[in-house]
Amino acid sequence: MDLTTNSLLLTWTVFTPAIGLAAILLLLALRPLARWPQVFLDQAARGIGVVTTVVATALGIALWAGFDGSTAALQFIHRTVWMRSWNIEYFVAVDGLSLSMVVLTVVVFLAGAVASLPWWGALDDHHPHFSKRHVPGYWVLFLLLETGVLGTFAAQDFFLFYVFWEVMLLPMYFLIGIWGAPPRRDPDGRVRGGPYAAIKFFLYTLAGSVLMLLAMIAIYYASGPGTLADGTATQHTFNLPLLARQAREGTFLRAAPILGLDFARVVFVGLFIGFAIKVPMFPFHTWLPDAHVDAPTPISVILAGILLKTGVYGLFRFNLQLFPGALDWASYAVGVLGVVNIVYGAFVCMAQKDLKKLIAYSSVSHMGFCLLGLAAGTPQAVNGAIFQMVGHGIVSPMLFLVAGVIYDRAHTRQIEAFGGLAHRMPEYAAVTGLAFMASLGLPGLAGFVGEVLVFLGSFAATDPLFRVLVSIGALSVIITAAYYLWTMQRMFLGPFNEAWAHLMDMNWRERITLYPLAVVTVVLGVWPVPVFRMLEGTVGTLIGGLGH
Amino acid sequence: MGTNLWSILPELVLAGTLVLVLAADLLLRGRPDRPGALTLMATLGLLGAGISLATLPGTGAFFDGLVVGDPLGRFFRGLFLVAGAMGIWFGLLSEEVPRTRFGEFVVLILAATMGTCLLVQSRNLLMIAVSLELISLPSYALAGFRRGDRLSSEAALKYVLYGAASTGLMLYGMSLLYGLAGTLDLPSLAPALGRELASGAPPVRLGLAMGGLFTLAGLAYKVSAVPFHAWAPDVYQGAPTPVTAFLSVGPKAAGVAAMIRFLSEGFGSSATGQPFFPWPVVIGLIAMATMTVGNLAALAQDNVKRLLAWSSIAHAGYLLVGVSVGTPEAIRAVALYAPVYLLMNLGAFLAVLAVRHRTGAETMAAYRGLGTRSPWIAVSLTVFLFSLTGLPPLAGFIGKFYLFAAALEVGRPFFLVLALVGVLNSVISLYYYARLVRAMFLDRGAGLPSVAAPRPVAWLLLVLAVPTLVLGLFWSPLAALASWAAGLS
Amino acid sequence: MSVGLPHLMFLSAVLLALGLYTMVTRRNAVAILMGVELVLNAGLLNLVAFSRFGRGIDGQVFGVFGVVLAAAEAVVALAIVLQVFRAMRSVDASRADRMKE
Amino acid sequence: MHHPILKDFPLFWIPLLPLLGAFWNGTQGWWTQRRFGRAAVHLPAVILPAASTVVAIWGFLVLWFGDPGTVLHDSLWAWLDIPPLRAEVAFQMDRLSAVMALVVTFVGTLIHVYSTGYMKDDPAYWRFFAYLNLFLFAMLVLVLGDNLLLMFVGWEGVGLCSYLLISFWWRDREKAKAGMKAFVVNRIGDFGFTLGVFLLFFGLMTTPARPVPPADRPGSPDVAGHLEPLPPTSVTFREIEQLLQDPSRRDLLVQRKVLGLSLVTLVCLLLFVGATGKSAQIPLYVWLPDAMAGPTPVSALIHAATMVTAGVYLVARMHFLFSLSPGAMTVVASIGALTALFAASIGLFQHDIKKVLAYSTVSQLGFMFLAVGVGAWWVGIFHLMTHAFFKACLFLGSGSVILGCHHEQDMRRMGGLRRLMPITATTYLLATAAIAGFPFFSGFFSKDEILWKAFDSGNLLLPGGGVLLWGMAAVAAFGTSYYMFRSYYLTFSGSYRGAGDHGADVASGHDADHHAPDPHGTPAEGHHGSLPHESPVSMTAVLAVLAALAVIGGLVGLPHLWHLPNFFEAWLEPVFESSAPRIVSAGHGHGWEWALMAISVALAFGGFGLARWLYRDARNPLPERLARSPNRWVRGLHRVVYHKYYVDEAYDLTAVRGALWTSRAFAWWDVQVVDRLVIWVGAIGRLLGWIGGAMDRAFVDGAVEAVGEMISGAGNRVRRWHSGRIQAYVQGIALGAVALVVVAYLLAW
C-alpha cells in the first residue's frame, strides 16, 4: 500500500470552492472602501460562485480521467501531518467509492449553482425569490457546503472526515433557514417553514454525529499500539487505510468490550445510527420531508443529490470497511430497515399532496435500496447500492428542479391544484415525465440499474431472509409506478385548469440544469459501465471482510 | 524567603497595581478620561504580572507548602490574568458600569483576579479558604455594583447569602478534615487520611465523607456545579454584563483548577492508586447533573444573558468531566478547554453587551434580524455560539474532543456513560444556541433599529473570534501548553 | 468530668445544626446571615478544638484567619443588605424574587 | 447441439432505426410539422421502420440460407457487468426472434402507413409517430435482446409506450387513467418477472454442477464433496440453455425446493406472472379492454399484433426452462384456456366494436398460451403470427369504420356500412373468417393445431390430460366465431343507424365515454352528421395487404395430417430442439385428429350461423328481447357478463382501495407518530428544561421546604410553600451537600 505519493489535484478540487468563498468574503470586506453598489456585489458573488463551481467540476472530471479503477489502491493522495501528538493528518485520497461520489458532487453542485441564478424579473418585496436575497451570503455558504461535501468524500483520516462532516451542517442550516420558505402555520396548528426545517435537520444530524464522534474516539484508542502482520508497528491512529488494515487483521475483534458488549458491535451501532440518520433511515427520516419541502430548489437538489449520499458513503466507508463482522451480525436488521424504507417510503409517497414532499419521500424509498445492498453484501448488491447513489444523485436533483419549475411559477406545489398542464407546458411535462420514469426505475434509465442490481444481488445472498426481503421490497416497483403516474395524471393530464393559463414553459436556465441531467440519466441507464469501472477494484476490497 | 516572594511576584504586582489604581482613582477625580487611564494602568499591571509570571523561577513548594509553583498553576494564572483584563475592558465598553465608580470596579476585578491566582496555587486548606474568600468578597460587591438597580442588588444579596452559607459549610468540612488528618497541608493529607482509614472506624468514614464533600461544596459553588448552582442564573442575569462575563470565566476556572488540586492531591487519584473515597464517581455524577440541568434549563430561556448563564453552568459540567476522569490527559483536556471556553464565553457575553448597549434589551426579541441589522456582531456571536456547541472547525470542538477522548481512553464504563451524556448534551445545547442564531438570521427583524457595533467592541469581538476559529484548525500550540500544564510533555 | 474533644465536637455539631436551621427557615436576610455565622463558628470551634487536642498549631492559626474572614464577609454582606434595603425598602429575602424561571 | 453463431451481424440497426425516428420526431417534430407539413413527420417515421424491416429480412435470409441452428449475434457493450453477472447490450436473432422481428417490423410498418391516414387531422401528429417509433424500438429490443435483463428493458419500454399511446388523447381524463391502469397492472406482472429473473440467477449461481471425482482434480487433497467451481453465471438465454444441458445441474435445479416448490417451477410461474401482465391473461387482463382508449392504430399494433404477444414469446423463448416443469406448463395451459373461454364470454355481449376486438384479443392470447403451455411452442408462435395478421386487419378495419362514422364506436349505431365502405367491409369479413377458423383461412390452421395439440398433450398434470382444456378452448372457438360475425353483421349489414340518433340508448350507459367526441382535434371532426365514407387509400391499402395475409398466412403451417410440408414447424424446430424430448404426446391417433378438425370446422360455422340468424340486417328481435327478458336470471346473467363479471370493480375495491388506504395510513403514521417521536423527545427535553429551570421550585424548594416544615412544625405551612427563594438557594446548598455525602457514602461503603 503505497501511501506516500503526493498529488495536489484532489486538494485543489476540494478547496476550489473555498477559494471562491474567500474571494466573495474579500469583496465584502472591501465594500466599505470601494463603495460598490449592492447590485455589483450580488452579481460578482454569483459570477464567482458559478465560475468556481465550474472549475471544481472540471477538476473533478480530471480526477476521473486520471483514475485507475482496476485497483483498490488509494489515488491522488495528499498527506500532511496536522496534529502530530494525535497522529491526525490532513490526508485526502480517493478510491472508486470516493471518486464516484466526488464526481457526483461536483456535477450536482454545478446544477445547483445554475439553479441558484435568478430568472424572474419581477420582485416580490414581501418575500423576494430566494435567489435575490442576501446574495453574497448565499454563495459563501453554498461554496462552503461544497468544500465540506467534497472533503467528506475525499478524507482518508477519520478526524478530518469528522471535521468536514460537521462543516457540511452549518451552511446547510443557514441555507434552509434563511433562503427557505418563511415560517407558516400548518392547518394542524404546527409552525413549519424554513427555520423549523433547518433546526430539525441540524439537530437530527448532530445527534447522529456526536455518536459518531464517540465511536471515532473509541476506534482511535482501540487501534493500537501493536504490530501488523507484516511487522509494521502501529500507534493510535485515525488513518483510514491503516484502520482498515487493522480491521482486516482483527484488531477490533480483539478490542476490550464496551459495557460488557462486543466492541465492534457497539461501535458499529454508534456509527450506524450516525450515518443512518443522514441516509435517512426509518424511523429517523422525518427531517427529510421538512427540509426538502422548505429548502430553496437548489438546496433541495443538493440535499437529495449529495447530502443523503454522505450517510450511505459513511456506512460503506466505516461500517462496512472497519466492521465487516459486525455488519454480518447486523445484516438482518439493516436489510429489514432497508426494505422498510423502500416499501414504507413508497406507500407514504402515494398519500402526499405536496409535490416536493412526494419527491422527498421517494428519496426515503430509494435510499432504502442502498441499505438493502449494504446488508446483502454481495458484489452485485454493493455495486448496485453504490450505483443507486449515483443514479439517485442524478435523478433526484432532476425531480427537485422539476418541482422548482412549477413552484417558481405557480407558487404552489399542491398536486391537486393543477391539471392538464401538458397543454400549457408540454416541454415541462416531457421532462417531468422523463424524471418520473427514471425515478420509478424504468429500464434503460439510471434509476433501474441500481435497483435491479441491488435486488438481484440481495436475492443471491446466502441468507434466505434476503429473498423474502427482496420479494417484499420489489412490491415497491408497483407502488412507485402508481404514485408517479398518478401524480403525472393529476398534474399534467386531463382537462386543462384554466387558472394556470398564464404559466410559461421552461426557460433557458431550467433547460441548462435539466437537460444535461436528463442526458446523464439516459446514458448511465444504458451504459453504466463507467461507474462500474471506477468501482471495480474498490468493491472487492470493501466486501472482502464479510463472512460469505 | 526571597524565593518565596518571587514565586508570588505576579500577585504582588497585582496588589501593587491595585493600590496604584486606588490612588489614581482619587487623584484623577473629575477627569473625563479617568476610566480610560485606569484601564490602561490596570492593563499594564496585568501585563506586568503576566511578564513576571512568564519569568518565574523554578517550581516547587513555597511559604512552607502554602503555595506551590507548578505548570498547572502557572498556566491557569496566565489565563486568569487574561480574564481579568477582559473583565476590565468589558467594563470600559459597557454603560452598565457607572463611570464615576470605575476605579472601584477595576480594583474589585483586580482583587478577585488576585484571588483566583492564589487559589490555583494553594496547597493548603487554609490557603484555599483565604483565596476563595478573596475571590468571593469582591465578587459580591461586583454583582451588586449598580446600586440603584434592583436586579443588581437582588443578585448581590443572593450571591452573598449563598456564598456565605457555602463558605460556612466549607469551613466546617475543612475543620473535620483537619481533625481527622491533623494537617492542613494537601500533600500530607492523603497519607494521613489513609492511615486513619486503615483503622477502620465508621465515624472516620463519615467524617471523611462529610469533610471532603463539605469542602468540595465550597469549591463547587464557585464552579456553579449542580446542586450548588442555583445562585448562578440570577446573579449572572442581575449583575452588570462585564461582571457576569468575568464571573463566568475566572472564578469558575479557578474553582475547577482548585478542585483538581484538592481532590487529586488531597484524596489520591486513580493515577496514583485508589482514591480514598470515590470522588471520581461523585464528581462524574455532579458533572452529568450539571451538564444536563444547565442545558435543559437553558432551553426555555428568553433572556439571552440568563440563557448564557445556564449555558455556562452546563460548561462547568463539561469541565468537571475532565476533573472526574482525573488522568493527566484529562487534566490536559481541562487545561485546553478552559482557555477555549474563556474565548467563546467572553465573546458571547461581549456580543450581549454590545446589543444591550444599543437596544437596552437582553431578550431574544432584541436579537431578531441582527444578521442584517448588525452583521458583525451577529456573525461573531454565531461563531461563539457554535463553538460553545462544539462544532468543528471551531475551538469548542477541540476542547470537547480532548475531554471526551480523555474519558474514553480510560475505558471504564462509568466514563463511557459520562462521555455519552456529554455528547448528547451538546446536541441539546445546539437547540438553544440555534434558537438564538435563528433569531439573528432566520427571523426578520422588521422595524428594529440597526445596531452598528462600536469600533472597540468590533475589534474586541474580532480578537476573540479569530482565535476561536483558528484554534479549531490549528491548536497544537495550545495543546502543547496544556500538555505542559498537565505534566504530560 | 473534664471537657474533651467529643464534647466540643458535639457542641460544634449543634452549632452547625442550629446555623443550618436558621439559614433554612429565616426569611430575614440579616437573620440568615446570623445563621451563617453560626455555621462558620461551628467550623472554627472544631478547628480550635482539634488544635487543642494534639493536632498542632495549624488549627488555631486557621481559627484566627477564620474570624477575620467571617468579619469581612459580614461586612460585605451587611453592606449589600443595606443596599437591598435601600432599593426595596425591605430586607425580606423572600421578596428578592424578581428573577426566576 | 451446438449452434453456429454468426457474430457481429449488424442487428443493432433493427431497433436503432426506429429509435432514430422516435428521437427525431420526438425532439424536432413539433416544428418540422408546423414548418414543412405532415410529410416531414411521417416520411422519416415510415421510412425508418421500413428500413428496419429490410434489415430484419436480411437477417431472416441469412438464417434461411445458413445452417438450421444458426444464430446471429451482435454484442455492443457490457451493460451490467459485475461477475458472475454479465448482461450485455447485445442482440441475437435465431429463427424464433427472426419470426418475431419480421412480424413486428412488417406489421409495424404497415400500421405506420395506415396511421398517416388515420391520424392526419391530429395536431399532435408528430408526437404520435414519435411514440409509435419508440414502441417499435422497444418491441424490437424485447424480441432481439440476448438476455433476460435486456429483454426486460424492451418489456418495460413497450409498457411505457403503451402508456403513452393509450393516454395519447390525455385531455380526456378517462383515457389518461386507462394509460395509467395499463402501466400499473403491467408493473404487477413485472414484479413477478423480475423476481423470476432474480430467482433464476440465484438458482444458477448457487447450484453447482456435478461433483467432480477427486481423481480429476490434481493437487487438491480436500476431495470429498468438492464441487466444480461455478461457471460464470449469466442471464443470457443461450448460456442458460447451455447450462441446462448439463443433466446433473438440471436435476439439481429441478429438485431444489424453494417455498415447497421446485425452483424451476417457481421461476417459470414468476415469469409467467410477468407474461400474464403483458399479455393480458387472467388475472391481469383488466387493462387491455381499457387500453382501447388509445387511437385505433395503436390498438392494432400494440394491443393486438405485437406487444401483447410478448408473454407468449417469453414462454417460448424460455422453453428449455418451462419444459422442465410440467406443473408450470399446466398452469400456463390452464390459464390460457380459461382466459380464452372467459374473455370470449365477455365478448359475446359487448356493443363497442373495439371492446369486442379487445376481448377477442385476450381470448386469442389465451389460445396462444394454451399452445405453449402444452409444449407446442411453434404452434403458439404460429398463432401469434396469424393472429397478428387478422387481428391487425380487424382493428384497422374497425378504425376505418370508426373514422368513417365520425368516431362512433357503438355497433348499435352503425349498420349498412358494406355499401358505404366496401373495401373495409370486405377485408373485415375476410379477417373475421380467419379468426373464426373457416377452413383454409390462416386462423383455421393455427387454431386447429392448438386444439389438437391441447387434446393430444401428454405433459399436463390434469385429470384426463388435455381433453378438458380442449373442451374449454373449443367452446371459446365457437364463441369467437359467433361474436366476430355478430360484430360484422351489426356493423356492415342492414342500414345505417347512426345519423341523427345521438343520445339513443343512453340507458346502457357504459360505453358513453367512448362515443364522446374527443375534445380536441381528432380526425374528421368537421364531417359530423354526414354519412360514413370509405377511408383514404393509405388505410385501405394496408387493410388489403393484411387481409390477404390473413387469408393465406396460414399456408406456411399446414397440418401434418394432410401430408403437406409444414414450413413453419420445420423453421422453428432447431430453436426448440433442446426441449423437444421432454414434450410428449398422449398418443391419440389420426382418427382423433380428423374428428377434432371436423368439430372445429363445425364450431366455426355454427358460430357464424348463429350470429347470422340473430344479427344479420338487425332484423331478429331476439337479442333485444333477451336483454330485456322478464326472467331475472337471464337478465342478471346478461348484466354480469356485460359488465365483465365485475372484475374491475372487485379489483378497485380490494387492490386499489387497499393500496390507497395503506398509503394514507402510513402517511398518517409518519406525520403523527414517527415525526412526533422526535418532537416528543424535544418536548421531553423542554419539559426537563422546565423542570431543570424549576428545579428550585419543584424539587429543591419543595423538598427542602418539606424538611424545613418538618423541623419548624406545622405552622404556616401553606404560606411558606412559595415563600422566599433565597432560602431555597441556601437550603439547596445544605441539602445538596448532605445528599452528596449520602451518595458518596453509599457508593464507597
mmCIF file with all atom_site columns, C-alpha atoms in Angstrom, chain D residues 71-131:
data_model
loop_
_atom_site.group_PDB
_atom_site.id
_atom_site.type_symbol
_atom_site.label_atom_id
_atom_site.label_alt_id
_atom_site.label_comp_id
_atom_site.label_asym_id
_atom_site.label_entity_id
_atom_site.label_seq_id
_atom_site.pdbx_PDB_ins_code
_atom_site.Cartn_x
_atom_site.Cartn_y
_atom_site.Cartn_z
_atom_site.occupancy
_atom_site.B_iso_or_equiv
_atom_site.pdbx_formal_charge
_atom_site.auth_seq_id
_atom_site.auth_comp_id
_atom_site.auth_asym_id
_atom_site.auth_atom_id
_atom_site.pdbx_PDB_model_num
ATOM 1  C CA . VAL D 1 71  ? -27.837 -17.665 -34.534 1.00 0.00 ? 71  VAL D CA 1
ATOM 2  C CA . LEU D 1 72  ? -26.995 -14.113 -35.484 1.00 0.00 ? 72  LEU D CA 1
ATOM 3  C CA . HIS D 1 73  ? -25.420 -12.198 -32.685 1.00 0.00 ? 73  HIS D CA 1
ATOM 4  C CA . ASP D 1 74  ? -24.401 -8.639  -32.204 1.00 0.00 ? 74  ASP D CA 1
ATOM 5  C CA . SER D 1 75  ? -22.771 -7.538  -28.994 1.00 0.00 ? 75  SER D CA 1
ATOM 6  C CA . LEU D 1 76  ? -22.489 -3.817  -28.453 1.00 0.00 ? 76  LEU D CA 1
ATOM 7  C CA . TRP D 1 77  ? -21.233 -3.178  -24.964 1.00 0.00 ? 77  TRP D CA 1
ATOM 8  C CA . ALA D 1 78  ? -21.303 -4.588  -21.479 1.00 0.00 ? 78  ALA D CA 1
ATOM 9  C CA . TRP D 1 79  ? -24.248 -3.253  -19.573 1.00 0.00 ? 79  TRP D CA 1
ATOM 10 C CA . LEU D 1 80  ? -24.418 -4.805  -16.145 1.00 0.00 ? 80  LEU D CA 1
ATOM 11 C CA . ASP D 1 81  ? -21.096 -6.446  -15.665 1.00 0.00 ? 81  ASP D CA 1
ATOM 12 C CA . ILE D 1 82  ? -20.410 -7.487  -12.118 1.00 0.00 ? 82  ILE D CA 1
ATOM 13 C CA . PRO D 1 83  ? -19.070 -11.013 -12.200 1.00 0.00 ? 83  PRO D CA 1
ATOM 14 C CA . PRO D 1 84  ? -20.582 -13.507 -12.126 1.00 0.00 ? 84  PRO D CA 1
ATOM 15 C CA . LEU D 1 85  ? -23.399 -11.424 -13.522 1.00 0.00 ? 85  LEU D CA 1
ATOM 16 C CA . ARG D 1 86  ? -22.872 -10.234 -17.024 1.00 0.00 ? 86  ARG D CA 1
ATOM 17 C CA . ALA D 1 87  ? -25.599 -8.709  -19.093 1.00 0.00 ? 87  ALA D CA 1
ATOM 18 C CA . GLU D 1 88  ? -24.616 -7.055  -22.298 1.00 0.00 ? 88  GLU D CA 1
ATOM 19 C CA . VAL D 1 89  ? -26.379 -4.777  -24.623 1.00 0.00 ? 89  VAL D CA 1
ATOM 20 C CA . ALA D 1 90  ? -26.376 -7.467  -27.237 1.00 0.00 ? 90  ALA D CA 1
ATOM 21 C CA . PHE D 1 91  ? -28.876 -8.668  -29.781 1.00 0.00 ? 91  PHE D CA 1
ATOM 22 C CA . GLN D 1 92  ? -29.379 -12.112 -31.096 1.00 0.00 ? 92  GLN D CA 1
ATOM 23 C CA . MET D 1 93  ? -31.542 -13.383 -33.868 1.00 0.00 ? 93  MET D CA 1
ATOM 24 C CA . ASP D 1 94  ? -32.360 -17.000 -34.083 1.00 0.00 ? 94  ASP D CA 1
ATOM 25 C CA . ARG D 1 95  ? -35.222 -18.366 -36.051 1.00 0.00 ? 95  ARG D CA 1
ATOM 26 C CA . LEU D 1 96  ? -37.725 -17.567 -33.334 1.00 0.00 ? 96  LEU D CA 1
ATOM 27 C CA . SER D 1 97  ? -36.732 -13.973 -32.902 1.00 0.00 ? 97  SER D CA 1
ATOM 28 C CA . ALA D 1 98  ? -36.500 -13.659 -36.638 1.00 0.00 ? 98  ALA D CA 1
ATOM 29 C CA . VAL D 1 99  ? -40.166 -14.515 -36.962 1.00 0.00 ? 99  VAL D CA 1
ATOM 30 C CA . MET D 1 100 ? -40.996 -12.087 -34.202 1.00 0.00 ? 100 MET D CA 1
ATOM 31 C CA . ALA D 1 101 ? -38.846 -9.342  -35.641 1.00 0.00 ? 101 ALA D CA 1
ATOM 32 C CA . LEU D 1 102 ? -40.383 -9.793  -39.034 1.00 0.00 ? 102 LEU D CA 1
ATOM 33 C CA . VAL D 1 103 ? -43.904 -9.666  -37.719 1.00 0.00 ? 103 VAL D CA 1
ATOM 34 C CA . VAL D 1 104 ? -43.110 -6.627  -35.628 1.00 0.00 ? 104 VAL D CA 1
ATOM 35 C CA . THR D 1 105 ? -41.326 -4.653  -38.288 1.00 0.00 ? 105 THR D CA 1
ATOM 36 C CA . PHE D 1 106 ? -43.609 -5.642  -41.095 1.00 0.00 ? 106 PHE D CA 1
ATOM 37 C CA . VAL D 1 107 ? -46.928 -5.199  -39.379 1.00 0.00 ? 107 VAL D CA 1
ATOM 38 C CA . GLY D 1 108 ? -45.487 -2.193  -37.627 1.00 0.00 ? 108 GLY D CA 1
ATOM 39 C CA . THR D 1 109 ? -44.552 -0.526  -40.854 1.00 0.00 ? 109 THR D CA 1
ATOM 40 C CA . LEU D 1 110 ? -47.929 -1.241  -42.324 1.00 0.00 ? 110 LEU D CA 1
ATOM 41 C CA . ILE D 1 111 ? -49.626 0.319   -39.356 1.00 0.00 ? 111 ILE D CA 1
ATOM 42 C CA . HIS D 1 112 ? -47.420 3.360   -39.653 1.00 0.00 ? 112 HIS D CA 1
ATOM 43 C CA . VAL D 1 113 ? -48.625 3.750   -43.177 1.00 0.00 ? 113 VAL D CA 1
ATOM 44 C CA . TYR D 1 114 ? -52.190 3.323   -42.045 1.00 0.00 ? 114 TYR D CA 1
ATOM 45 C CA . SER D 1 115 ? -51.702 5.911   -39.349 1.00 0.00 ? 115 SER D CA 1
ATOM 46 C CA . THR D 1 116 ? -50.704 8.551   -41.851 1.00 0.00 ? 116 THR D CA 1
ATOM 47 C CA . GLY D 1 117 ? -54.279 8.406   -42.934 1.00 0.00 ? 117 GLY D CA 1
ATOM 48 C CA . TYR D 1 118 ? -55.952 7.779   -39.645 1.00 0.00 ? 118 TYR D CA 1
ATOM 49 C CA . MET D 1 119 ? -54.200 10.483  -37.691 1.00 0.00 ? 119 MET D CA 1
ATOM 50 C CA . LYS D 1 120 ? -53.924 13.044  -40.418 1.00 0.00 ? 120 LYS D CA 1
ATOM 51 C CA . ASP D 1 121 ? -56.010 15.670  -38.696 1.00 0.00 ? 121 ASP D CA 1
ATOM 52 C CA . ASP D 1 122 ? -54.437 15.364  -35.310 1.00 0.00 ? 122 ASP D CA 1
ATOM 53 C CA . PRO D 1 123 ? -52.320 18.345  -34.319 1.00 0.00 ? 123 PRO D CA 1
ATOM 54 C CA . ALA D 1 124 ? -50.016 16.115  -32.313 1.00 0.00 ? 124 ALA D CA 1
ATOM 55 C CA . TYR D 1 125 ? -49.244 14.074  -35.404 1.00 0.00 ? 125 TYR D CA 1
ATOM 56 C CA . TRP D 1 126 ? -45.511 14.258  -34.725 1.00 0.00 ? 126 TRP D CA 1
ATOM 57 C CA . ARG D 1 127 ? -45.907 13.052  -31.190 1.00 0.00 ? 127 ARG D CA 1
ATOM 58 C CA . PHE D 1 128 ? -47.926 10.097  -32.321 1.00 0.00 ? 128 PHE D CA 1
ATOM 59 C CA . PHE D 1 129 ? -45.287 8.944   -34.734 1.00 0.00 ? 129 PHE D CA 1
ATOM 60 C CA . ALA D 1 130 ? -42.532 9.525   -32.237 1.00 0.00 ? 130 ALA D CA 1
ATOM 61 C CA . TYR D 1 131 ? -44.304 7.270   -29.772 1.00 0.00 ? 131 TYR D CA 1
#
